[in-house]
mmCIF file of C-alpha atoms in Angstrom:
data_model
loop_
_atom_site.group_PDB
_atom_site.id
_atom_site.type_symbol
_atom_site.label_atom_id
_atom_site.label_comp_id
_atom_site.label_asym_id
_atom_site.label_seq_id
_atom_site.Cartn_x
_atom_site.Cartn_y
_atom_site.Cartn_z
ATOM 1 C CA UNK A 1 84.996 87.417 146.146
ATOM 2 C CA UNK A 2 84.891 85.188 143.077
ATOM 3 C CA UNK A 3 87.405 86.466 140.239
ATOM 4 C CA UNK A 4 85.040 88.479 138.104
ATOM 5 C CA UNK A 5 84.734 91.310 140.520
ATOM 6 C CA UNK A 6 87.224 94.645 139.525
ATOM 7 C CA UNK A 7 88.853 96.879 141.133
ATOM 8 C CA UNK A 8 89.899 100.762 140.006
ATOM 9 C CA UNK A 9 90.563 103.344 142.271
ATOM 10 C CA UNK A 10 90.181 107.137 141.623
ATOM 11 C CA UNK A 11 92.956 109.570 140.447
ATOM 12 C CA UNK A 12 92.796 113.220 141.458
ATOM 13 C CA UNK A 13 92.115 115.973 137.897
ATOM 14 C CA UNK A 14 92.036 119.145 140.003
ATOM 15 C CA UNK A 15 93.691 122.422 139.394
ATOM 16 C CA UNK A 16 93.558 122.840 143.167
ATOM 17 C CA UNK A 17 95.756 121.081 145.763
ATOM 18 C CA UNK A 18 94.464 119.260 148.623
ATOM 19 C CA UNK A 19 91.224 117.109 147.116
ATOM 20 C CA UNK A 20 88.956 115.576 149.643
ATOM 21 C CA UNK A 21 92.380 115.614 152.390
ATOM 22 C CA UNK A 22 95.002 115.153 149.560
ATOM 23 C CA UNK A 23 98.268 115.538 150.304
ATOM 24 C CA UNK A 24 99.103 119.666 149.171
ATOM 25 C CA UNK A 25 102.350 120.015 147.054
ATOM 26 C CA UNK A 26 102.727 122.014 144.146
ATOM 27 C CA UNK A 27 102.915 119.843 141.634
ATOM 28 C CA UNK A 28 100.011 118.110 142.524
ATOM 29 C CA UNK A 29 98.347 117.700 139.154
ATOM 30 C CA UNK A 30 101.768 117.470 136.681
ATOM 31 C CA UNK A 31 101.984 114.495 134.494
ATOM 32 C CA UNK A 32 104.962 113.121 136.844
ATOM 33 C CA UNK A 33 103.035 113.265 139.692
ATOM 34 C CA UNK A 34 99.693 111.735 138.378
ATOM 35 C CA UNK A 35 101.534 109.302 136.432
ATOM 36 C CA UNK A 36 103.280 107.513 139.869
ATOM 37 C CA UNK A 37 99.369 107.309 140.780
ATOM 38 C CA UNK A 38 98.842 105.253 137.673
ATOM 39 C CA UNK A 39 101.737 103.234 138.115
ATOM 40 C CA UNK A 40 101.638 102.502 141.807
ATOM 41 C CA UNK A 41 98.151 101.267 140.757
ATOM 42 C CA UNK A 42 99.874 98.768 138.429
ATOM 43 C CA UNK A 43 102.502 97.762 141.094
ATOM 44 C CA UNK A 44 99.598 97.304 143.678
ATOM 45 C CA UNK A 45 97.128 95.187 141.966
ATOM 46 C CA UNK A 46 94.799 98.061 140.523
ATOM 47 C CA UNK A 47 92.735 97.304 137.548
ATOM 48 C CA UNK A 48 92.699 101.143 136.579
ATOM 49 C CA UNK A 49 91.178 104.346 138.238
ATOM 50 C CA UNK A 50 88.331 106.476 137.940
ATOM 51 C CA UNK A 51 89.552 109.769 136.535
ATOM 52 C CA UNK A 52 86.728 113.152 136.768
ATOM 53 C CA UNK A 53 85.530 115.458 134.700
ATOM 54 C CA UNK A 54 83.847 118.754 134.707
ATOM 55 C CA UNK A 55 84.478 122.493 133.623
ATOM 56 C CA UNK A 56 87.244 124.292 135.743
ATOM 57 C CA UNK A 57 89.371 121.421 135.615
ATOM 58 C CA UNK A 58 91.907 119.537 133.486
ATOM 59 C CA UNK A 59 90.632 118.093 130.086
ATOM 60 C CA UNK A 60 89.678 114.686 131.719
ATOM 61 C CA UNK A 61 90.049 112.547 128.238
ATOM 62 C CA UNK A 62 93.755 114.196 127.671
ATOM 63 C CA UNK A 63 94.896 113.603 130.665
ATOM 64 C CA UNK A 64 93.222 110.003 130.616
ATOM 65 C CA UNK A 65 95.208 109.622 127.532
ATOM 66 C CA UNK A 66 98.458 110.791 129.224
ATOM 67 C CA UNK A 67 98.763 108.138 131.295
ATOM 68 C CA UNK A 68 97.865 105.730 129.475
ATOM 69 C CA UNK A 69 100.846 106.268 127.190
ATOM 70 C CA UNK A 70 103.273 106.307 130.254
ATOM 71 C CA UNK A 71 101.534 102.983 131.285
ATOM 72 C CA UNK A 72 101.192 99.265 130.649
ATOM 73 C CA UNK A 73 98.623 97.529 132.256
ATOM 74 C CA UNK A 74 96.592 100.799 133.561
ATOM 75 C CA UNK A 75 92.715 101.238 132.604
ATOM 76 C CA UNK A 76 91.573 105.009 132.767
ATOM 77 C CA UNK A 77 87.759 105.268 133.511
ATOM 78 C CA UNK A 78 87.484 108.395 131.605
ATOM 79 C CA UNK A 79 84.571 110.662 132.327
ATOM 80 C CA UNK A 80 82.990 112.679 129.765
ATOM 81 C CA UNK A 81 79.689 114.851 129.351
ATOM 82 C CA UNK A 82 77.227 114.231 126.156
ATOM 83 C CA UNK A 83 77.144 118.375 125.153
ATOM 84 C CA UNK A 84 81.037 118.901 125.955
ATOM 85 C CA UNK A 85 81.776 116.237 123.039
ATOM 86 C CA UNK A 86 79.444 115.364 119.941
ATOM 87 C CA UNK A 87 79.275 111.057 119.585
ATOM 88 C CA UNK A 88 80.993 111.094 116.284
ATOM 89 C CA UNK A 89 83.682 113.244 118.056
ATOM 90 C CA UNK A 90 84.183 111.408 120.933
ATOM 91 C CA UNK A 91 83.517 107.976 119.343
ATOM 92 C CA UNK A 92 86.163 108.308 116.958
ATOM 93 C CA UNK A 93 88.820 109.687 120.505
ATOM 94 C CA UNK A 94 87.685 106.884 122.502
ATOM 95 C CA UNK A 95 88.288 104.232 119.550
ATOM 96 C CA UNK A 96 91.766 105.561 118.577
ATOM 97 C CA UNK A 97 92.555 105.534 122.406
ATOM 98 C CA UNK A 98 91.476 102.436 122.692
ATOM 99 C CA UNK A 99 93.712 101.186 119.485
ATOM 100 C CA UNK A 100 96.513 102.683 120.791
ATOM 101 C CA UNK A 101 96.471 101.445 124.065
ATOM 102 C CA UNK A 102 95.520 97.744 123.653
ATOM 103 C CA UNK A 103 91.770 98.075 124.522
ATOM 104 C CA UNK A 104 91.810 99.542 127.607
ATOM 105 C CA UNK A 105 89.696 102.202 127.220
ATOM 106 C CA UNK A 106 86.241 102.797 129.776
ATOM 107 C CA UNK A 107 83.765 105.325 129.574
ATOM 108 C CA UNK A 108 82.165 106.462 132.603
ATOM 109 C CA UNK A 109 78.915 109.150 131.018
ATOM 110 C CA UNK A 110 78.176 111.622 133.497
ATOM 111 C CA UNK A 111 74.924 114.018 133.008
ATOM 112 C CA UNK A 112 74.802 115.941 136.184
ATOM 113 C CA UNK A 113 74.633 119.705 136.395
ATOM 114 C CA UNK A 114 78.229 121.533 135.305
ATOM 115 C CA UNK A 115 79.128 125.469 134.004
ATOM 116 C CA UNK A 116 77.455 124.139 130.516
ATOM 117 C CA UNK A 117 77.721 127.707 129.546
ATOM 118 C CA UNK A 118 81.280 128.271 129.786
ATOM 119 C CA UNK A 119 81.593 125.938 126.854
ATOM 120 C CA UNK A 120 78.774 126.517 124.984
ATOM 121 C CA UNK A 121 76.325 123.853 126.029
ATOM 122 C CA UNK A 122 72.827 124.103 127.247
ATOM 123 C CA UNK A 123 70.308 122.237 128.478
ATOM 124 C CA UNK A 124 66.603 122.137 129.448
ATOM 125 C CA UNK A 125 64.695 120.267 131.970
ATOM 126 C CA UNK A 126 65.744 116.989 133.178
ATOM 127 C CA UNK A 127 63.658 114.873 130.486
ATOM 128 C CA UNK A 128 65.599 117.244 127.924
ATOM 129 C CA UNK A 129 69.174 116.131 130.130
ATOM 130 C CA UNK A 130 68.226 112.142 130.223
ATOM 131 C CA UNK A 131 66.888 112.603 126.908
ATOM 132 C CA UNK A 132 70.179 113.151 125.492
ATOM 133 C CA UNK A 133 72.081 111.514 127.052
ATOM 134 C CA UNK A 134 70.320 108.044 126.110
ATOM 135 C CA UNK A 135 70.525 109.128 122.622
ATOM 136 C CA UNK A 136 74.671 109.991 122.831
ATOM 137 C CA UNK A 137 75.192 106.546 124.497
ATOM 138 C CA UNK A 138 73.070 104.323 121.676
ATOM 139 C CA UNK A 139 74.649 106.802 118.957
ATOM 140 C CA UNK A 140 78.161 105.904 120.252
ATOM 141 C CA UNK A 141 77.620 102.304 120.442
ATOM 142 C CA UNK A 142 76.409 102.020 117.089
ATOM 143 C CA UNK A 143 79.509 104.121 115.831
ATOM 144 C CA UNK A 144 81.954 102.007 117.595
ATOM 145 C CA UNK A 145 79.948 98.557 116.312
ATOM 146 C CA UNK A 146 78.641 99.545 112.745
ATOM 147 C CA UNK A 147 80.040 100.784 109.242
ATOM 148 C CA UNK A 148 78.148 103.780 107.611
ATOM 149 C CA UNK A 149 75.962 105.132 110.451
ATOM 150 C CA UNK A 150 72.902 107.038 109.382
ATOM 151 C CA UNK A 151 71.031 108.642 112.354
ATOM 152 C CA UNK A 152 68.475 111.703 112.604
ATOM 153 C CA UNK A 153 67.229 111.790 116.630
ATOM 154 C CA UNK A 154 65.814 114.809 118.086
ATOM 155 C CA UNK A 155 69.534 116.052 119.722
ATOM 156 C CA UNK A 156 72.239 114.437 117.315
ATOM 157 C CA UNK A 157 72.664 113.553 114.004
ATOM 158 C CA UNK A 158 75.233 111.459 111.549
ATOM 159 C CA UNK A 159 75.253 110.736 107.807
ATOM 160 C CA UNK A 160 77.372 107.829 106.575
ATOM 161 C CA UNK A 161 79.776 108.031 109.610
ATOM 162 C CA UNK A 162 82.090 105.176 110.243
ATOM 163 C CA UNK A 163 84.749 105.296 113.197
ATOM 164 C CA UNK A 164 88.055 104.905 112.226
ATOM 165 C CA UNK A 165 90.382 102.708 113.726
ATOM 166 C CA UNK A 166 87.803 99.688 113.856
ATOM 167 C CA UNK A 167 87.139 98.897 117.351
ATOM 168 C CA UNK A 168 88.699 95.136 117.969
ATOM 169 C CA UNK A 169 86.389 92.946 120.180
ATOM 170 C CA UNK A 170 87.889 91.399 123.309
ATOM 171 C CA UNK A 171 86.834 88.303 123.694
ATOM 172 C CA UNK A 172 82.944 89.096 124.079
ATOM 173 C CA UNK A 173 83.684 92.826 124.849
ATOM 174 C CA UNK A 174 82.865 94.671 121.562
ATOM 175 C CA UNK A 175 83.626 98.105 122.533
ATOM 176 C CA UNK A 176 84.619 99.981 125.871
ATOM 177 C CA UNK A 177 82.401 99.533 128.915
ATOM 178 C CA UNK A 178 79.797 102.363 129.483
ATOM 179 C CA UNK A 179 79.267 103.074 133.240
ATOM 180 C CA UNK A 180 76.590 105.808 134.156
ATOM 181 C CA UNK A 181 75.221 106.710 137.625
ATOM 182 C CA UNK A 182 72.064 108.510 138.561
ATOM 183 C CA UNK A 183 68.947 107.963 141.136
ATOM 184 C CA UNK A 184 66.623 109.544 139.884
ATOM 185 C CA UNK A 185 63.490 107.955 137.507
ATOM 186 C CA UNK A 186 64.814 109.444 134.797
ATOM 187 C CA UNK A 187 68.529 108.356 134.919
ATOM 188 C CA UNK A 188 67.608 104.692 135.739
ATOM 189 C CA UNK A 189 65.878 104.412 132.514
ATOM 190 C CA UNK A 190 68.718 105.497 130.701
ATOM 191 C CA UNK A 191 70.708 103.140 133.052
ATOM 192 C CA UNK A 192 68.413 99.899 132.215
ATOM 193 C CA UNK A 193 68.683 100.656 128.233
ATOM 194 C CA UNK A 194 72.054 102.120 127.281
ATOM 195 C CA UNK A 195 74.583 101.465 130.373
ATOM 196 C CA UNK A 196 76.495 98.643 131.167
ATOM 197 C CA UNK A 197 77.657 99.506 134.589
ATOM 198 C CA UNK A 198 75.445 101.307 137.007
ATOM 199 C CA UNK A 199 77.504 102.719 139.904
ATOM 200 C CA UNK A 200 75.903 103.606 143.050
ATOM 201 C CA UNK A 201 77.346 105.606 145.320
ATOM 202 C CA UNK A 202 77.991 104.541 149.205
ATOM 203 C CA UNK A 203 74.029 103.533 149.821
ATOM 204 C CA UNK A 204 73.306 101.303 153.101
ATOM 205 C CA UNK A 205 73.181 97.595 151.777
ATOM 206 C CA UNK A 206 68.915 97.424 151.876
ATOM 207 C CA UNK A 207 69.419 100.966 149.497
ATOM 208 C CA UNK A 208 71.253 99.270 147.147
ATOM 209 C CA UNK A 209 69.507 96.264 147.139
ATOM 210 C CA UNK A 210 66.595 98.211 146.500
ATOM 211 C CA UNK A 211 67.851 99.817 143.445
ATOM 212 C CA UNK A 212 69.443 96.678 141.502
ATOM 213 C CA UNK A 213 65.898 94.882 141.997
ATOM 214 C CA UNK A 214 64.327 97.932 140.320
ATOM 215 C CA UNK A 215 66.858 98.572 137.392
ATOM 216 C CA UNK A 216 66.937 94.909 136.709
ATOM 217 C CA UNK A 217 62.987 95.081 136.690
ATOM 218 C CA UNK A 218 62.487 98.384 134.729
ATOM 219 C CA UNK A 219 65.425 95.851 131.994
ATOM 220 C CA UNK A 220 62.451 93.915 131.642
ATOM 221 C CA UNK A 221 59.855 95.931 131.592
ATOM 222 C CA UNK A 222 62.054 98.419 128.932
ATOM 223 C CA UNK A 223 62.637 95.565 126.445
ATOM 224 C CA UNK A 224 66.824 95.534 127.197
ATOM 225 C CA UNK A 225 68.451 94.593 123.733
ATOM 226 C CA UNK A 226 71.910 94.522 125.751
ATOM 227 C CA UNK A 227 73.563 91.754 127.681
ATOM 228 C CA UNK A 228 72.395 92.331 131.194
ATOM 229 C CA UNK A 229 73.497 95.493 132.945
ATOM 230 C CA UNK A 230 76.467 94.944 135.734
ATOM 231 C CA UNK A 231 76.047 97.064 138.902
ATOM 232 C CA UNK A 232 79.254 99.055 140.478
ATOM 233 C CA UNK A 233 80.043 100.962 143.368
ATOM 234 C CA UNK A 234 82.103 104.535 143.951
ATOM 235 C CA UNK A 235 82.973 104.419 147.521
ATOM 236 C CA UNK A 236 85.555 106.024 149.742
ATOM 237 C CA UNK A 237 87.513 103.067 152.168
ATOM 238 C CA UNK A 238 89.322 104.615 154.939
ATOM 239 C CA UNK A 239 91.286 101.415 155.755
ATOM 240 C CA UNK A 240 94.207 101.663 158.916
ATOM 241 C CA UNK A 241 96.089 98.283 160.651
ATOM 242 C CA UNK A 242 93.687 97.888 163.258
ATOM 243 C CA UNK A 243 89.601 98.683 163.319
ATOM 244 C CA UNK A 244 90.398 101.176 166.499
ATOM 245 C CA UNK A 245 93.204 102.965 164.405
ATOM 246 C CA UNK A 246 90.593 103.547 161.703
ATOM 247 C CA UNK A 247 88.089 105.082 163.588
ATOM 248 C CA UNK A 248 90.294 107.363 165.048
ATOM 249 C CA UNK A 249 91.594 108.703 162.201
ATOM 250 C CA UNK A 250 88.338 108.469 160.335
ATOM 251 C CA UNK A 251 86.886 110.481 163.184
ATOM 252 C CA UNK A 252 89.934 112.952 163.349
ATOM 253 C CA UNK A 253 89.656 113.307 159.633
ATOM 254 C CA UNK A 254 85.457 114.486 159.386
ATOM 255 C CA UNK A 255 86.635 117.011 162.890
ATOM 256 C CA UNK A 256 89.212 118.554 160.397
ATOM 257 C CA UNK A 257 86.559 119.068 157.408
ATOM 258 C CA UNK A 258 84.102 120.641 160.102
ATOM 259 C CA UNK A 259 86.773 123.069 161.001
ATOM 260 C CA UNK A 260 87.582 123.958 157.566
ATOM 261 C CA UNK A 261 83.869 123.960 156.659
ATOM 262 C CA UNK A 262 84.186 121.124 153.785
ATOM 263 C CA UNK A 263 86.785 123.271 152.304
ATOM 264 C CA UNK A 264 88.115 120.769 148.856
ATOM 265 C CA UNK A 265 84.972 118.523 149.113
ATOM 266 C CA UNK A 266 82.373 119.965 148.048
ATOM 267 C CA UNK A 267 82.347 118.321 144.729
ATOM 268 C CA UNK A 268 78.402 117.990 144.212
ATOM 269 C CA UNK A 269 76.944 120.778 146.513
ATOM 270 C CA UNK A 270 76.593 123.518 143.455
ATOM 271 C CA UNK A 271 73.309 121.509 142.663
ATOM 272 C CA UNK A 272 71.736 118.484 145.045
ATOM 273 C CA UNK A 273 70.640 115.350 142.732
ATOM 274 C CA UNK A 274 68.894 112.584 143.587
ATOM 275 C CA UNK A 275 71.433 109.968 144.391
ATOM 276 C CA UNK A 276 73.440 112.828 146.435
ATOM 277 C CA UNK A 277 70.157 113.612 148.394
ATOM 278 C CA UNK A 278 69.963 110.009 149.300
ATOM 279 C CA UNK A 279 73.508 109.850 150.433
ATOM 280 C CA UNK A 280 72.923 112.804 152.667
ATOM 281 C CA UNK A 281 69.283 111.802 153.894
ATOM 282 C CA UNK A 282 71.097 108.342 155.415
ATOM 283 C CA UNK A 283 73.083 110.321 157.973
ATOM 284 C CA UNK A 284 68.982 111.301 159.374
ATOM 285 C CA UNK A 285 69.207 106.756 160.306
ATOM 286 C CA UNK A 286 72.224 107.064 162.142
ATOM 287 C CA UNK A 287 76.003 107.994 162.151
ATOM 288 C CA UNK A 288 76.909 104.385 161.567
ATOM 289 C CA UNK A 289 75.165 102.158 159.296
ATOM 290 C CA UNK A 290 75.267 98.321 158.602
ATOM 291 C CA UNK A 291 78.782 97.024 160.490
ATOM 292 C CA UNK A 292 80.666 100.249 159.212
ATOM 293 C CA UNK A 293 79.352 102.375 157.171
ATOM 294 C CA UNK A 294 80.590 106.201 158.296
ATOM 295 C CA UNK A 295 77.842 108.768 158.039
ATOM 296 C CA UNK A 296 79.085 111.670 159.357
ATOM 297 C CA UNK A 297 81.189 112.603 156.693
ATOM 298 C CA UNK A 298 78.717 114.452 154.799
ATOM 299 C CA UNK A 299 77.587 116.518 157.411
ATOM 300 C CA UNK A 300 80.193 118.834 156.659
ATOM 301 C CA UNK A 301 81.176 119.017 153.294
ATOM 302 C CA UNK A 302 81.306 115.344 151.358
ATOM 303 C CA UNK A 303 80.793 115.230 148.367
ATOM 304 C CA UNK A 304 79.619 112.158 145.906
ATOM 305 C CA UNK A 305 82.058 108.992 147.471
ATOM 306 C CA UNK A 306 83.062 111.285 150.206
ATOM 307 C CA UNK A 307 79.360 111.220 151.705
ATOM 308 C CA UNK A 308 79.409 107.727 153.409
ATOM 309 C CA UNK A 309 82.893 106.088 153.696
ATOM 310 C CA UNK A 310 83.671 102.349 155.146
ATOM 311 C CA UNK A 311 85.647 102.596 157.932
ATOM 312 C CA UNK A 312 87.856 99.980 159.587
ATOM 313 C CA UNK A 313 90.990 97.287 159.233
ATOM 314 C CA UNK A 314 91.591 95.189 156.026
ATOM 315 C CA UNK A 315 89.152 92.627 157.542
ATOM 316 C CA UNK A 316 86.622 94.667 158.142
ATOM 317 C CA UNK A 317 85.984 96.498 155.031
ATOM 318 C CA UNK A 318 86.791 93.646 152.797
ATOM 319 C CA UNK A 319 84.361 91.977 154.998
ATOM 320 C CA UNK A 320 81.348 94.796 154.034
ATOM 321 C CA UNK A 321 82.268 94.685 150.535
ATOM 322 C CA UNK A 322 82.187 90.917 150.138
ATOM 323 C CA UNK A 323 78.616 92.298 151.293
ATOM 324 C CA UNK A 324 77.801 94.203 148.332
ATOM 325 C CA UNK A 325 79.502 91.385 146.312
ATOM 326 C CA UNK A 326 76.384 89.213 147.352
ATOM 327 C CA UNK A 327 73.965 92.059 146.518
ATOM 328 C CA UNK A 328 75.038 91.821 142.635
ATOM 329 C CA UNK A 329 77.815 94.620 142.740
ATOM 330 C CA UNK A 330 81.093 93.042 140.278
ATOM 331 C CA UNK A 331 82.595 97.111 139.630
ATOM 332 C CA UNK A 332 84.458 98.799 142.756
ATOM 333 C CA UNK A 333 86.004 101.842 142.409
ATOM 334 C CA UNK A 334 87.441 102.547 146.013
ATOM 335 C CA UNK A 335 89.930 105.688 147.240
ATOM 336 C CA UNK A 336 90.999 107.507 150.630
ATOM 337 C CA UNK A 337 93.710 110.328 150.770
ATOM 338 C CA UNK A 338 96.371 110.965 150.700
ATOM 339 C CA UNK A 339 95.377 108.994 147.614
ATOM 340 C CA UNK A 340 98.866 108.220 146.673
ATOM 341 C CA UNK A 341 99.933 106.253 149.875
ATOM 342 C CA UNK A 342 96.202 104.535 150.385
ATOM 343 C CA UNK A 343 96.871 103.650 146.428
ATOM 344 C CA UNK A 344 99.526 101.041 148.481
ATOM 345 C CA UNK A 345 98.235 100.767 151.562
ATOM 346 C CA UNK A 346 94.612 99.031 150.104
ATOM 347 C CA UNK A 347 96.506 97.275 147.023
ATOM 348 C CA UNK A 348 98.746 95.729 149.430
ATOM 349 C CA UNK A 349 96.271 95.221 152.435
ATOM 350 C CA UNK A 350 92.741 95.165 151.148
ATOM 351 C CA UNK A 351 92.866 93.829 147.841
ATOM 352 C CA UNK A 352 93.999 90.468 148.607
ATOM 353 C CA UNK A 353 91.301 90.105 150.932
ATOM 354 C CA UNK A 354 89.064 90.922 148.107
ATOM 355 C CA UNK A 355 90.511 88.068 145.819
ATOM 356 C CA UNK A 356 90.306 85.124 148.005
#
């Protein structure tokens, strides 16, 4: 893969033990504990890591923060919800995180269905949802790139508002990455405007394909005043010493989730979007897709990147990413459990692969 591809994992923010096959111990979400994720990331050849969000858990952007003080090199792709923070609010977090830590802030705006109520959020249709959320993102980049913001829009509004600490550009980075996922009509006009990373979740290669050659169409046809939107993908790699060691375990692993009914995976089954729909409709073409892509998985209980999972040695799976690499995807955010171990396992065996 040529050297501007990146590669982040994903680090657990669950009150619950055991996420998607995770390792159970009881201090499974203490700042010790997630902060040997973030640093075996940084002794493994880890950009950063992918850390969730969503009511019932951990305050994603504190924890984010956390680590980032008890790290050097470590990126935290922090999501956040427009409706859980105001832009002003969170523009003003993410810049002083970003000062603090030497720029190595990303933003990863999620608008899927949470418990909006539980904070005091609501929402109406999905025009309403999308609607929003393309104004939060172009309210936020203005914030973090102009003095004295004035802004009246139909959800938020500003009066003279300037972020302070100044965001420092990065060479020609002005202000943290914005990744944002979605399938449906709506979210990939929000994606061809206001993102820029879209991440796609563990689609069959012609899928994907599919969907960069529209969102780099509907660019066009929206008038883009960005630089061109970059194109990511959340996926889980189940990755073992030999391609028949994989399988077996990958195989052992989706009998154990039938038995327990999906029990710790369920992460996006309270309400079915578009781009989970398509994950689950691909297991209808087969159980194994392209050279390796596992199926089967969300028969019983996956969840967002534990729908589809690449299965298979080192060779193998850096041989189906270098795949997507040729499709247009530069973003990977990759992770198996026990996420810990596979944290070394991939940085060591994988990720080298990936570099040459």
């Amino acid at each position: 893969m040529s050297g501007d591809s990146e590669f982040l994992w994903y680090i657990p923010n669950d009150v619950k033990a055991g996420h998607r096959g995770d390792t159970a111990v009881d201090n499974h979400n203490s700042l010790d504990t997630l902060t040997s994720h973030a640093k075996a990331l940084e002794e493994h050849g880890w950009k950063g890591a992918l850390i969730g969000t969503g009511w019932g858990r951990p305050d994603t952007f504190t924890v984010a923060a956390s680590l980032t003080a008890r790290t050097t090199t470590f990126e935290p792709l922090i999501a956040i919800r427009p409706g859980y923070w105001r832009p002003a609010h969170f523009a003003s977090a993410a810049a002083t995180l970003d000062h603090l830590s030497g720029g190595r802030v990303r933003v990863n705006i999620v608008s899927g269905k949470d418990n909006l109520a539980a904070y005091g959020d609501s929402e109406g249709d999905q025009a309403h949802r999308y609607s929003r959320t393309r104004e939060f993102m172009r309210l936020v980049r203005r914030l973090w790139t102009e003095e004295s913001v004035t802004y009246e829009g139909e959800h938020f509004r500003v009066t003279e508002s300037t972020v302070a600490p100044r965001l420092q550009p990065r060479g020609d980075q002005r202000h943290p990455r914005l990744y944002f996922g979605g399938a449906s009509e709506a979210a990939e006009r929000v994606a061809a405007t206001e993102a820029d990373v879209q991440l796609f979740w563990g689609e069959p290669l012609d899928g994907v394909r599919e969907r960069i050659d529209r969102l780099k169409a509907l660019s066009r046809d929206l008038d883009r005043d960005l630089p061109p939107l970059e194109f990511g993908l959340r996926i889980t790699t189940l990755v073992r010493d030999t391609t028949e060691q994989a399988w077996t375990d990958a195989r052992a692993k989706v009998a154990e989730m039938a038995r327990i009914k999906g029990a710790g995976w369920h992460d996006h089954r309270q309400s079915v979007a578009v781009g989970q729909q398509r994950l689950f409709d691909t297991s209808a073409r087969g159980e194994v897709l392209d050279d390796n892509l596992y199926t089967a998985p969300g028969k019983f209980g996956g969840g967002g990147a534990g729908t589809t999972w690449l299965v298979g040695s080192a060779a193998d799976v850096a041989r189906s990413l270098r795949k997507y690499r040729d499709l247009g995807i530069t973003h990977f955010v990759l992770s198996d459990t026990p996420y810990l171990s596979e944290i070394r396992r991939q940085g060591d065996q994988l990720l080298p692969l990936l570099r040459l």
